[in-house]
N, CA, C and O of each residue as an XYZ file, in Angstrom:
788
protein
N      71.362      8.305     40.893
C      71.470      7.096     40.095
C      71.971      5.941     40.971
O      72.971      6.080     41.676
N      71.283      4.819     40.922
C      71.653      3.650     41.722
C      72.821      2.920     41.072
O      72.812      2.640     39.873
N      73.831      2.615     41.895
C      74.974      1.842     41.421
C      74.639      0.362     41.591
O      74.225     -0.076     42.665
N      74.821     -0.393     40.523
C      74.479     -1.815     40.554
C      75.521     -2.604     41.336
O      76.722     -2.372     41.196
N      75.057     -3.527     42.152
C      75.947     -4.397     42.915
C      76.469     -5.504     42.008
O      75.747     -6.014     41.152
N      77.713     -5.862     42.204
C      78.305     -6.981     41.489
C      78.329     -8.199     42.411
O      78.501     -8.071     43.623
N      78.156     -9.373     41.821
C      78.182    -10.631     42.559
C      79.160    -11.584     41.899
O      79.376    -11.532     40.688
N      79.752    -12.461     42.709
C      80.502    -13.574     42.142
C      79.534    -14.741     42.034
O      78.940    -15.162     43.027
N      79.381    -15.261     40.816
C      78.493    -16.400     40.579
C      79.311    -17.683     40.526
O      80.337    -17.755     39.851
N      78.841    -18.689     41.249
C      79.423    -20.025     41.217
C      78.309    -20.956     40.758
O      77.319    -21.144     41.465
N      78.473    -21.536     39.577
C      77.389    -22.290     38.933
C      77.858    -23.675     38.528
O      78.967    -23.860     38.027
N      76.985    -24.640     38.760
C      77.246    -25.977     38.236
C      75.947    -26.583     37.706
O      74.870    -26.310     38.236
N      76.047    -27.399     36.668
C      74.851    -28.110     36.206
C      74.441    -29.136     37.246
O      75.287    -29.720     37.923
N      73.143    -29.352     37.369
C      72.621    -30.285     38.353
C      71.944    -29.548     39.486
O      72.228    -28.378     39.739
N      71.044    -30.240     40.167
C      70.216    -29.615     41.193
C      70.559    -30.202     42.557
O      70.294    -31.374     42.827
N      71.144    -29.383     43.398
C      71.509    -29.780     44.758
C      70.253    -29.837     45.631
O      69.295    -29.103     45.390
N      70.259    -30.689     46.621
C      69.172    -30.683     47.603
C      69.311    -29.419     48.448
O      70.376    -29.191     49.022
N      68.262    -28.585     48.544
C      68.360    -27.341     49.330
C      68.781    -27.570     50.772
O      69.382    -26.685     51.382
N      68.480    -28.731     51.330
C      68.861    -29.009     52.719
C      70.375    -29.017     52.913
O      70.858    -28.825     54.029
N      71.126    -29.236     51.835
C      72.586    -29.195     51.943
C      73.084    -27.785     52.275
O      74.228    -27.612     52.695
N      72.221    -26.773     52.085
C      72.581    -25.403     52.443
C      72.064    -25.012     53.820
O      72.438    -23.961     54.340
N      71.218    -25.830     54.415
C      70.554    -25.404     55.651
C      70.698    -26.376     56.819
O      70.563    -25.963     57.970
N      70.963    -27.625     56.563
C      70.940    -28.656     57.595
C      72.360    -29.084     57.958
O      73.082    -29.632     57.125
N      72.753    -28.833     59.197
C      74.106    -29.189     59.629
C      74.284    -30.698     59.537
O      73.450    -31.469     60.013
N      75.382    -31.103     58.917
C      75.672    -32.522     58.735
C      75.186    -33.079     57.413
O      75.546    -34.195     57.038
N      74.358    -32.303     56.691
C      73.831    -32.792     55.414
C      74.867    -32.626     54.317
O      75.338    -31.518     54.060
N      75.217    -33.718     53.677
C      76.152    -33.726     52.555
C      75.795    -34.899     51.655
O      75.408    -35.964     52.138
N      75.923    -34.708     50.368
C      75.666    -35.796     49.421
C      76.960    -36.342     48.823
O      76.936    -37.343     48.108
N      78.091    -35.691     49.110
C      79.355    -36.108     48.503
C      79.722    -37.540     48.870
O      80.360    -38.239     48.082
N      79.325    -37.982     50.063
C      79.691    -39.334     50.482
C      78.782    -40.410     49.896
O      78.901    -41.580     50.258
N      77.880    -40.031     49.003
C      77.017    -41.022     48.347
C      77.605    -41.512     47.032
O      77.016    -42.368     46.372
N      78.748    -40.985     46.650
C      79.376    -41.394     45.393
C      79.768    -42.864     45.477
O      80.496    -43.262     46.385
N      79.287    -43.673     44.532
C      79.574    -45.114     44.542
C      80.573    -45.516     43.458
O      80.912    -46.692     43.320
N      81.040    -44.533     42.692
C      81.992    -44.817     41.624
C      83.409    -44.624     42.156
O      83.826    -43.486     42.375
N      84.159    -45.701     42.369
C      85.499    -45.568     42.941
C      86.442    -44.728     42.089
O      87.409    -44.173     42.611
N      86.179    -44.624     40.785
C      87.065    -43.825     39.930
C      86.867    -42.326     40.169
O      87.757    -41.530     39.870
N      85.711    -41.938     40.704
C      85.452    -40.518     40.985
C      85.849    -40.131     42.402
O      86.156    -38.970     42.672
N      85.841    -41.101     43.299
C      86.072    -40.852     44.724
C      87.330    -40.019     45.015
O      87.260    -39.097     45.827
N      88.478    -40.312     44.381
C      89.686    -39.544     44.721
C      89.591    -38.060     44.369
O      90.363    -37.251     44.883
N      88.665    -37.704     43.509
C      88.572    -36.317     43.057
C      87.600    -35.471     43.886
O      87.538    -34.253     43.721
N      86.850    -36.115     44.770
C      85.885    -35.383     45.583
C      86.590    -34.653     46.718
O      87.534    -35.174     47.311
N      86.125    -33.444     47.014
C      86.821    -32.579     47.968
C      86.212    -32.653     49.363
O      86.950    -32.775     50.341
N      84.879    -32.582     49.484
C      84.266    -32.472     50.802
C      83.287    -33.588     51.100
O      82.755    -34.224     50.189
N      83.048    -33.827     52.406
C      82.119    -34.892     52.804
C      81.500    -34.680     54.174
O      80.740    -35.531     54.636
N      81.799    -33.579     54.833
C      81.479    -33.470     56.250
C      80.124    -32.864     56.556
O      79.582    -33.105     57.635
N      79.564    -32.094     55.657
C      78.238    -31.533     55.883
C      78.215    -30.300     56.766
O      77.151    -29.881     57.222
N      79.380    -29.717     57.012
C      79.422    -28.501     57.836
C      79.967    -27.297     57.084
O      79.686    -26.161     57.467
N      80.728    -27.513     56.039
C      81.407    -26.420     55.340
C      80.468    -25.376     54.759
O      80.710    -24.177     54.897
N      79.408    -25.817     54.117
C      78.466    -24.865     53.523
C      77.807    -24.024     54.600
O      77.625    -22.820     54.415
N      77.449    -24.626     55.711
C      76.808    -23.887     56.802
C      77.798    -22.920     57.459
O      77.429    -21.798     57.806
N      79.062    -23.354     57.633
C      80.096    -22.441     58.119
C      80.295    -21.280     57.153
O      80.511    -20.144     57.575
N      80.221    -21.569     55.859
C      80.409    -20.533     54.839
C      79.313    -19.480     54.892
O      79.585    -18.283     54.803
N      78.085    -19.929     55.037
C      76.964    -18.984     55.117
C      77.107    -18.108     56.363
O      76.896    -16.898     56.295
N      77.465    -18.714     57.500
C      77.666    -17.940     58.735
C      78.783    -16.917     58.545
O      78.643    -15.762     58.948
N      79.876    -17.332     57.941
C      81.013    -16.435     57.709
C      80.619    -15.254     56.821
O      80.925    -14.105     57.139
N      79.947    -15.535     55.722
C      79.554    -14.451     54.813
C      78.588    -13.482     55.489
O      78.682    -12.272     55.283
N      77.670    -13.995     56.283
C      76.734    -13.117     56.996
C      77.466    -12.267     58.037
O      77.092    -11.116     58.261
N      78.502    -12.817     58.675
C      79.313    -12.010     59.600
C      79.974    -10.848     58.866
O      80.191     -9.782     59.443
N      80.292    -11.059     57.596
C      80.956    -10.043     56.774
C      79.948     -9.156     56.032
O      80.334     -8.342     55.193
N      78.655     -9.318     56.344
C      77.582     -8.569     55.655
C      77.574     -8.830     54.152
O      77.274     -7.935     53.362
N      77.902    -10.047     53.764
C      77.867    -10.482     52.369
C      76.761    -11.533     52.246
O      77.038    -12.731     52.177
N      75.524    -11.080     52.219
C      74.389    -12.007     52.233
C      74.318    -12.801     50.934
O      74.038    -12.234     49.877
N      74.570    -14.113     51.003
C      74.543    -14.921     49.785
C      73.123    -15.222     49.328
O      72.193    -15.291     50.132
N      72.979    -15.398     48.032
C      71.722    -15.837     47.431
C      72.027    -17.125     46.676
O      73.002    -17.211     45.929
N      71.173    -18.122     46.885
C      71.385    -19.435     46.265
C      70.143    -19.787     45.462
O      69.016    -19.585     45.915
N      70.361    -20.313     44.272
C      69.264    -20.826     43.450
C      69.520    -22.300     43.211
O      70.522    -22.686     42.609
N      68.598    -23.117     43.692
C      68.639    -24.550     43.446
C      67.594    -24.788     42.362
O      66.413    -24.991     42.644
N      68.060    -24.759     41.115
C      67.178    -24.722     39.954
C      66.261    -23.506     40.086
O      66.748    -22.378     39.996
N      64.971    -23.685     40.295
C      64.042    -22.551     40.337
C      63.614    -22.158     41.752
O      62.653    -21.409     41.928
N      64.324    -22.660     42.748
C      64.038    -22.301     44.133
C      65.146    -21.373     44.636
O      66.330    -21.703     44.581
N      64.729    -20.203     45.129
C      65.684    -19.218     45.635
C      65.772    -19.301     47.154
O      64.755    -19.382     47.843
N      67.005    -19.280     47.668
C      67.259    -19.219     49.101
C      68.034    -17.933     49.373
O      69.161    -17.775     48.905
N      67.436    -17.019     50.124
C      68.099    -15.771     50.495
C      68.406    -15.822     51.985
O      67.509    -16.053     52.796
N      69.657    -15.611     52.349
C      70.090    -15.748     53.732
C      70.219    -14.392     54.416
O      70.692    -13.425     53.820
N      69.795    -14.337     55.670
C      69.861    -13.115     56.467
C      69.973    -13.512     57.939
O      70.126    -14.690     58.264
N      69.897    -12.517     58.823
C      69.986    -12.805     60.261
C      68.825    -12.174     61.009
O      68.216    -11.205     60.555
N      68.537    -12.750     62.166
C      67.543    -12.204     63.092
C      68.232    -12.027     64.437
O      68.828    -12.963     64.970
N      68.146    -10.824     64.975
C      68.795    -10.517     66.256
C      68.052    -11.186     67.407
O      66.821    -11.221     67.435
N      68.818    -11.712     68.351
C      68.228    -12.305     69.539
C      69.220    -12.161     70.688
O      70.431    -12.131     70.472
N      68.706    -12.072     71.895
C      69.567    -11.940     73.068
C      69.562    -13.237     73.862
O      68.507    -13.778     74.193
N      70.762    -13.724     74.161
C      70.930    -14.893     75.017
C      71.219    -14.408     76.431
O      71.961    -13.445     76.625
N      70.635    -15.071     77.405
C      70.846    -14.662     78.796
C      71.073    -15.881     79.665
O      70.471    -16.937     79.468
N      71.954    -15.708     80.626
C      72.073    -16.694     81.689
C      72.166    -15.941     83.014
O      71.954    -14.728     83.046
N      72.471    -16.621     84.079
C      72.475    -15.986     85.402
C      73.584    -14.947     85.556
O      73.538    -14.128     86.473
N      74.579    -14.973     84.668
C      75.732    -14.089     84.810
C      75.748    -12.913     83.842
O      76.236    -11.835     84.182
N      75.219    -13.115     82.643
C      75.329    -12.058     81.642
C      74.328    -12.269     80.510
O      73.544    -13.218     80.515
N      74.378    -11.371     79.556
C      73.567    -11.505     78.347
C      74.448    -11.202     77.136
O      75.497    -10.567     77.243
N      73.987    -11.674     75.996
C      74.776    -11.523     74.772
C      73.832    -11.440     73.580
O      72.927    -12.262     73.438
N      74.047    -10.442     72.722
C      73.280    -10.342     71.487
C      73.894    -11.264     70.448
O      75.117    -11.364     70.340
N      73.049    -11.931     69.688
C      73.553    -12.803     68.633
C      72.688    -12.669     67.389
O      71.563    -12.172     67.440
N      73.239    -13.122     66.280
C      72.547    -13.107     64.990
C      72.217    -14.538     64.603
O      73.106    -15.323     64.272
N      70.943    -14.869     64.646
C      70.506    -16.205     64.245
C      70.306    -16.211     62.729
O      69.706    -15.295     62.167
N      70.808    -17.238     62.091
C      70.733    -17.329     60.630
C      69.331    -17.732     60.210
O      68.711    -18.617     60.799
N      68.844    -17.049     59.165
C      67.516    -17.326     58.602
C      67.634    -17.493     57.095
O      68.568    -16.995     56.467
N      66.674    -18.199     56.533
C      66.594    -18.326     55.084
C      65.172    -18.016     54.648
O      64.205    -18.398     55.306
N      65.067    -17.323     53.534
C      63.776    -17.009     52.917
C      63.709    -17.812     51.615
O      64.579    -17.695     50.752
N      62.659    -18.627     51.493
C      62.463    -19.431     50.279
C      61.476    -18.731     49.350
O      60.509    -18.117     49.802
N      61.731    -18.829     48.051
C      60.743    -18.387     47.069
C      60.992    -19.127     45.753
O      62.134    -19.294     45.326
N      59.911    -19.564     45.125
C      60.026    -20.266     43.854
C      59.465    -21.666     43.916
O      58.576    -21.966     44.714
N      60.002    -22.524     43.054
C      59.516    -23.895     42.952
C      60.629    -24.885     43.275
O      61.787    -24.685     42.909
N      60.254    -25.952     43.966
C      61.192    -27.034     44.234
C      61.417    -27.821     42.948
O      60.723    -27.617     41.952
N      62.383    -28.714     42.983
C      62.713    -29.480     41.779
C      61.566    -30.371     41.319
O      61.507    -30.739     40.146
N      60.644    -30.728     42.230
C      59.492    -31.540     41.834
C      58.287    -30.676     41.445
O      57.174    -31.186     41.317
N      58.512    -29.351     41.256
C      57.471    -28.462     40.744
C      56.538    -27.860     41.775
O      55.585    -27.175     41.404
N      56.781    -28.092     43.062
C      55.905    -27.533     44.101
C      56.359    -26.128     44.487
O      57.555    -25.856     44.589
N      55.379    -25.232     44.703
C      55.690    -23.883     45.169
C      56.205    -23.947     46.594
O      55.702    -24.706     47.423
N      57.213    -23.138     46.862
C      57.734    -23.063     48.232
C      58.044    -21.606     48.540
O      58.748    -20.932     47.788
N      57.507    -21.135     49.655
C      57.817    -19.787     50.112
C      57.775    -19.782     51.631
O      57.230    -20.691     52.256
N      58.353    -18.756     52.205
C      58.349    -18.639     53.655
C      59.744    -18.480     54.207
O      60.745    -18.559     53.494
N      59.769    -18.254     55.502
C      61.017    -17.982     56.199
C      61.261    -19.072     57.237
O      60.337    -19.554     57.893
N      62.519    -19.443     57.366
C      62.905    -20.474     58.337
C      64.064    -19.932     59.174
O      65.032    -19.396     58.634
N      63.956    -20.076     60.487
C      65.026    -19.658     61.392
C      65.812    -20.889     61.796
O      65.238    -21.885     62.237
N      67.132    -20.820     61.644
C      67.984    -21.957     61.969
C      68.215    -22.045     63.468
O      67.825    -21.154     64.223
N      68.844    -23.111     63.883
C      69.171    -23.296     65.297
C      70.651    -23.028     65.539
O      71.246    -23.597     66.454
N      71.243    -22.167     64.726
C      72.616    -21.748     64.976
C      72.804    -20.296     64.549
O      72.012    -19.749     63.781
N      73.872    -19.685     65.065
C      74.104    -18.262     64.858
C      75.292    -18.046     63.924
O      75.967    -18.989     63.510
N      75.523    -16.779     63.610
C      76.675    -16.448     62.763
C      78.005    -16.679     63.473
O      79.060    -16.607     62.843
N      77.972    -16.954     64.771
C      79.205    -17.290     65.490
C      79.700    -18.701     65.163
O      80.827    -19.064     65.499
N      78.856    -19.484     64.511
C      79.221    -20.857     64.152
C      80.503    -20.841     63.319
O      80.529    -20.289     62.218
N      81.561    -21.447     63.850
C      82.828    -21.560     63.133
C      83.691    -20.319     63.105
O      84.694    -20.295     62.391
N      83.336    -19.273     63.864
C      84.014    -17.981     63.685
C      85.499    -18.001     64.054
O      86.256    -17.153     63.582
N      85.925    -18.943     64.878
C      87.325    -18.949     65.296
C      88.260    -19.569     64.262
O      89.473    -19.363     64.319
N      87.706    -20.327     63.322
C      88.560    -20.894     62.265
C      88.116    -20.463     60.863
O      88.929    -20.434     59.939
N      86.843    -20.132     60.702
C      86.339    -19.642     59.421
C      86.317    -18.116     59.512
O      85.311    -17.517     59.892
N      87.449    -17.501     59.156
C      87.592    -16.075     59.397
C      87.946    -15.256     58.154
O      88.260    -14.071     58.263
N      87.898    -15.875     56.991
C      88.236    -15.180     55.744
C      87.190    -15.552     54.699
O      86.955    -16.738     54.472
N      86.552    -14.566     54.053
C      85.534    -14.881     53.039
C      86.025    -15.836     51.953
O      85.226    -16.546     51.343
N      87.334    -15.856     51.709
C      87.874    -16.773     50.693
C      87.601    -18.233     51.058
O      87.453    -19.074     50.171
N      87.533    -18.536     52.351
C      87.245    -19.908     52.771
C      85.824    -20.303     52.388
O      85.577    -21.442     51.992
N      84.887    -19.359     52.507
C      83.503    -19.629     52.107
C      83.422    -19.849     50.597
O      82.740    -20.762     50.132
N      84.117    -19.013     49.843
C      84.098    -19.155     48.385
C      84.745    -20.469     47.961
O      84.276    -21.135     47.038
N      85.827    -20.832     48.647
C      86.466    -22.107     48.340
C      85.494    -23.259     48.558
O      85.465    -24.211     47.778
N      84.697    -23.169     49.621
C      83.708    -24.213     49.911
C      82.679    -24.328     48.798
O      82.374    -25.431     48.343
N      82.140    -23.187     48.353
C      81.108    -23.219     47.317
C      81.656    -23.728     45.988
O      80.975    -24.464     45.274
N      82.887    -23.337     45.656
C      83.496    -23.846     44.419
C      83.749    -25.350     44.551
O      83.515    -26.106     43.609
N      84.224    -25.777     45.719
C      84.452    -27.219     45.951
C      83.163    -28.012     45.771
O      83.158    -29.083     45.165
N      82.066    -27.468     46.308
C      80.778    -28.159     46.170
C      80.352    -28.257     44.713
O      79.838    -29.289     44.282
N      80.562    -27.198     43.963
C      80.195    -27.208     42.534
C      81.020    -28.249     41.779
O      80.494    -28.986     40.945
N      82.300    -28.298     42.077
C      83.174    -29.286     41.431
C      82.760    -30.708     41.826
O      82.651    -31.589     40.972
N      82.531    -30.925     43.129
C      82.133    -32.251     43.600
C      80.851    -32.735     42.932
O      80.764    -33.879     42.485
N      79.855    -31.851     42.869
C      78.582    -32.243     42.271
C      78.783    -32.629     40.805
O      78.242    -33.629     40.334
N      79.566    -31.824     40.099
C      79.798    -32.099     38.677
C      80.551    -33.397     38.466
O      80.262    -34.145     37.532
N      81.515    -33.665     39.331
C      82.256    -34.928     39.213
C      81.339    -36.112     39.496
O      81.372    -37.114     38.782
N      80.515    -35.992     40.546
C      79.591    -37.084     40.869
C      78.625    -37.359     39.725
O      78.335    -38.516     39.418
N      78.123    -36.289     39.089
C      77.098    -36.482     38.061
C      77.668    -36.733     36.674
O      77.151    -37.565     35.928
N      78.749    -36.006     36.320
C      79.239    -36.059     34.940
C      80.645    -36.620     34.792
O      81.094    -36.887     33.677
N      81.351    -36.802     35.921
C      82.714    -37.315     35.843
C      83.746    -36.254     35.533
O      84.923    -36.573     35.363
N      83.330    -34.988     35.456
C      84.268    -33.891     35.197
C      83.702    -32.590     35.753
O      82.569    -32.555     36.234
N      84.479    -31.541     35.689
C      84.041    -30.226     36.183
C      84.018    -29.199     35.046
O      84.083    -27.995     35.290
N      83.925    -29.680     33.811
C      84.033    -28.818     32.637
C      83.012    -27.688     32.601
O      83.304    -26.612     32.081
N      81.816    -27.917     33.146
C      80.751    -26.921     33.037
C      80.546    -26.096     34.303
O      79.546    -25.390     34.434
N      81.499    -26.186     35.240
C      81.457    -25.310     36.416
C      81.892    -23.918     35.966
O      82.921    -23.764     35.309
N      81.105    -22.909     36.322
C      81.384    -21.524     35.919
C      81.518    -20.659     37.161
O      80.656    -20.673     38.041
N      82.609    -19.906     37.220
C      82.806    -18.919     38.286
C      83.138    -17.611     37.601
O      84.143    -17.508     36.898
N      82.285    -16.598     37.805
C      82.542    -15.305     37.164
C      81.752    -14.197     37.861
O      80.715    -14.452     38.472
N      82.255    -12.962     37.760
C      81.494    -11.821     38.271
C      80.300    -11.535     37.368
O      80.395    -11.630     36.145
N      79.187    -11.189     37.979
C      77.985    -10.832     37.230
C      77.343     -9.602     37.868
O      77.572     -9.293     39.037
N      76.540     -8.918     37.074
C      75.800     -7.771     37.554
C      74.578     -8.246     38.351
O      74.109     -9.370     38.169
N      74.079     -7.397     39.218
C      72.908     -7.731     40.039
C      71.721     -8.189     39.193
O      70.928     -9.020     39.637
N      71.593     -7.651     37.974
C      70.475     -8.032     37.099
C      70.583     -9.478     36.622
O      69.612    -10.031     36.106
N      71.751    -10.094     36.788
C      71.957    -11.482     36.369
C      71.819    -12.473     37.529
O      72.039    -13.671     37.351
N      71.459    -11.980     38.701
C      71.258    -12.852     39.864
C      69.872    -13.464     39.739
O      68.879    -12.873     40.162
N      69.817    -14.645     39.159
C      68.526    -15.301     38.916
C      68.733    -16.801     38.732
O      69.852    -17.304     38.629
N      67.605    -17.478     38.698
C      67.607    -18.935     38.569
C      67.994    -19.361     37.155
O      67.861    -18.605     36.192
N      68.474    -20.594     37.067
C      68.710    -21.251     35.787
C      68.233    -22.683     35.960
O      68.799    -23.442     36.747
N      67.207    -23.047     35.235
C      66.595    -24.361     35.390
C      67.625    -25.472     35.204
O      68.366    -25.494     34.221
N      67.655    -26.396     36.174
C      68.564    -27.529     36.089
C      69.962    -27.246     36.612
O      70.844    -28.098     36.498
N      70.183    -26.073     37.182
C      71.502    -25.681     37.686
C      71.417    -25.263     39.144
O      70.359    -24.861     39.630
N      72.542    -25.364     39.832
C      72.694    -24.798     41.163
C      73.603    -23.588     41.025
O      74.685    -23.672     40.445
N      73.143    -22.444     41.574
C      73.903    -21.199     41.463
C      74.018    -20.544     42.837
O      73.035    -20.430     43.568
N      75.225    -20.120     43.173
C      75.477    -19.366     44.399
C      75.982    -17.993     43.988
O      76.884    -17.879     43.157
N      75.398    -16.948     44.573
C      75.804    -15.573     44.287
C      76.256    -14.910     45.582
O      75.527    -14.902     46.574
N      77.466    -14.355     45.564
C      78.024    -13.672     46.731
C      78.375    -12.243     46.317
O      79.075    -12.048     45.323
N      77.899    -11.235     47.065
C      78.260     -9.853     46.726
C      79.781     -9.686     46.699
O      80.493    -10.237     47.539
N      80.260     -8.923     45.730
C      81.703     -8.751     45.574
C      82.199     -7.577     46.417
O      81.714     -6.452     46.302
N      83.188     -7.882     47.275
C      84.003     -6.846     47.903
C      85.445     -7.137     47.485
O      85.665     -7.998     46.633
N      86.420     -6.455     48.049
C      87.800     -6.646     47.597
C      88.286     -8.069     47.837
O      88.978     -8.639     46.993
N      87.929     -8.643     48.976
C      88.354    -10.009     49.290
C      87.769    -11.019     48.301
O      88.470    -11.915     47.831
N      86.487    -10.868     47.992
C      85.823    -11.765     47.040
C      86.449    -11.612     45.655
O      86.679    -12.601     44.958
N      86.722    -10.366     45.260
C      87.320    -10.135     43.940
C      88.727    -10.726     43.867
O      89.109    -11.294     42.844
N      89.498    -10.593     44.950
C      90.846    -11.174     44.974
C      90.791    -12.694     44.852
O      91.632    -13.298     44.186
N      89.800    -13.309     45.495
C      89.630    -14.753     45.347
C      89.417    -15.108     43.875
O      90.033    -16.039     43.356
N      88.550    -14.364     43.219
C      88.273    -14.619     41.804
C      89.538    -14.465     40.957
O      89.817    -15.295     40.091
N      90.304    -13.394     41.214
C      91.518    -13.159     40.435
C      92.543    -14.272     40.634
O      93.341    -14.549     39.738
N      92.523    -14.915     41.811
C      93.485    -15.971     42.126
C      92.862    -17.359     42.104
O      93.382    -18.286     42.725
N      91.751    -17.504     41.391
C      91.026    -18.773     41.356
C      91.927    -19.949     40.973
O      91.816    -21.036     41.542
N      92.813    -19.725     40.011
C      93.712    -20.786     39.551
C      94.721    -21.224     40.588
O      95.278    -22.316     40.480
N      94.972    -20.393     41.599
C      95.853    -20.789     42.693
C      95.087    -21.584     43.744
O      95.633    -22.502     44.356
N      93.833    -21.234     43.948
C      92.995    -21.987     44.881
C      92.642    -23.362     44.322
O      92.568    -24.345     45.059
N      92.425    -23.415     43.001
C      91.976    -24.648     42.343
C      92.767    -24.862     41.065
O      92.602    -24.123     40.094
N      93.621    -25.866     41.066
C      94.368    -26.184     39.852
C      93.438    -26.658     38.738
O      93.833    -26.717     37.573
N      92.199    -26.996     39.103
C      91.195    -27.374     38.096
C      91.099    -26.313     37.007
O      90.835    -26.628     35.847
N      91.315    -25.049     37.385
C      91.106    -23.942     36.445
C      92.404    -23.394     35.866
O      92.368    -22.631     34.900
N      93.548    -23.763     36.433
C      94.827    -23.274     35.886
C      95.661    -24.397     35.275
O      96.351    -24.188     34.277
N      95.598    -25.582     35.871
C      96.351    -26.734     35.346
C      95.439    -27.970     35.394
O      95.704    -28.902     36.154
N      94.374    -27.983     34.593
C      93.387    -29.063     34.684
C      93.945    -30.469     34.476
O      93.366    -31.444     34.955
N      95.045    -30.573     33.778
C      95.632    -31.907     33.585
C      96.169    -32.481     34.887
O      96.694    -33.594     34.901
């Protein structure tokens, strides 16, 4: 009998640009023009999501992302780097697309990034940092679009619930003990969920 995998789902209403998950430096948080929302935004640098994906892949926690009806599945491709002195095996990050873009076009295929899972490894060393990034992004998007984070959902789900939701951005991370501990302590990481006032 197959044991079902559990995932932590991080969901927000609204459709993120898929490039924010794949392109280093890409961020939409700095496009907020409402000064009343600006103080509540968490990130703006365009590197955190990419560091998070690299970190999770180092931990063998392959994330799945749904940008409305477009699925992004992240994995690695082995490659050897060589110079005149030595060689080194590395894991290059890849994404597999399947589904439809927000404008209704079919998209499928595989893309190999120009960075490896070593990206950020000396400071991004705990899966909780990746989860914090994804929750921050969900909160930021909701604040930019709706002025609040009321409809951001973070909860464990069964593998059968890992799927798209039209008009939403969803990140799914396989649950291990570290991921589960993050969920149990969500209110300590984010006062949004324990002391929203």
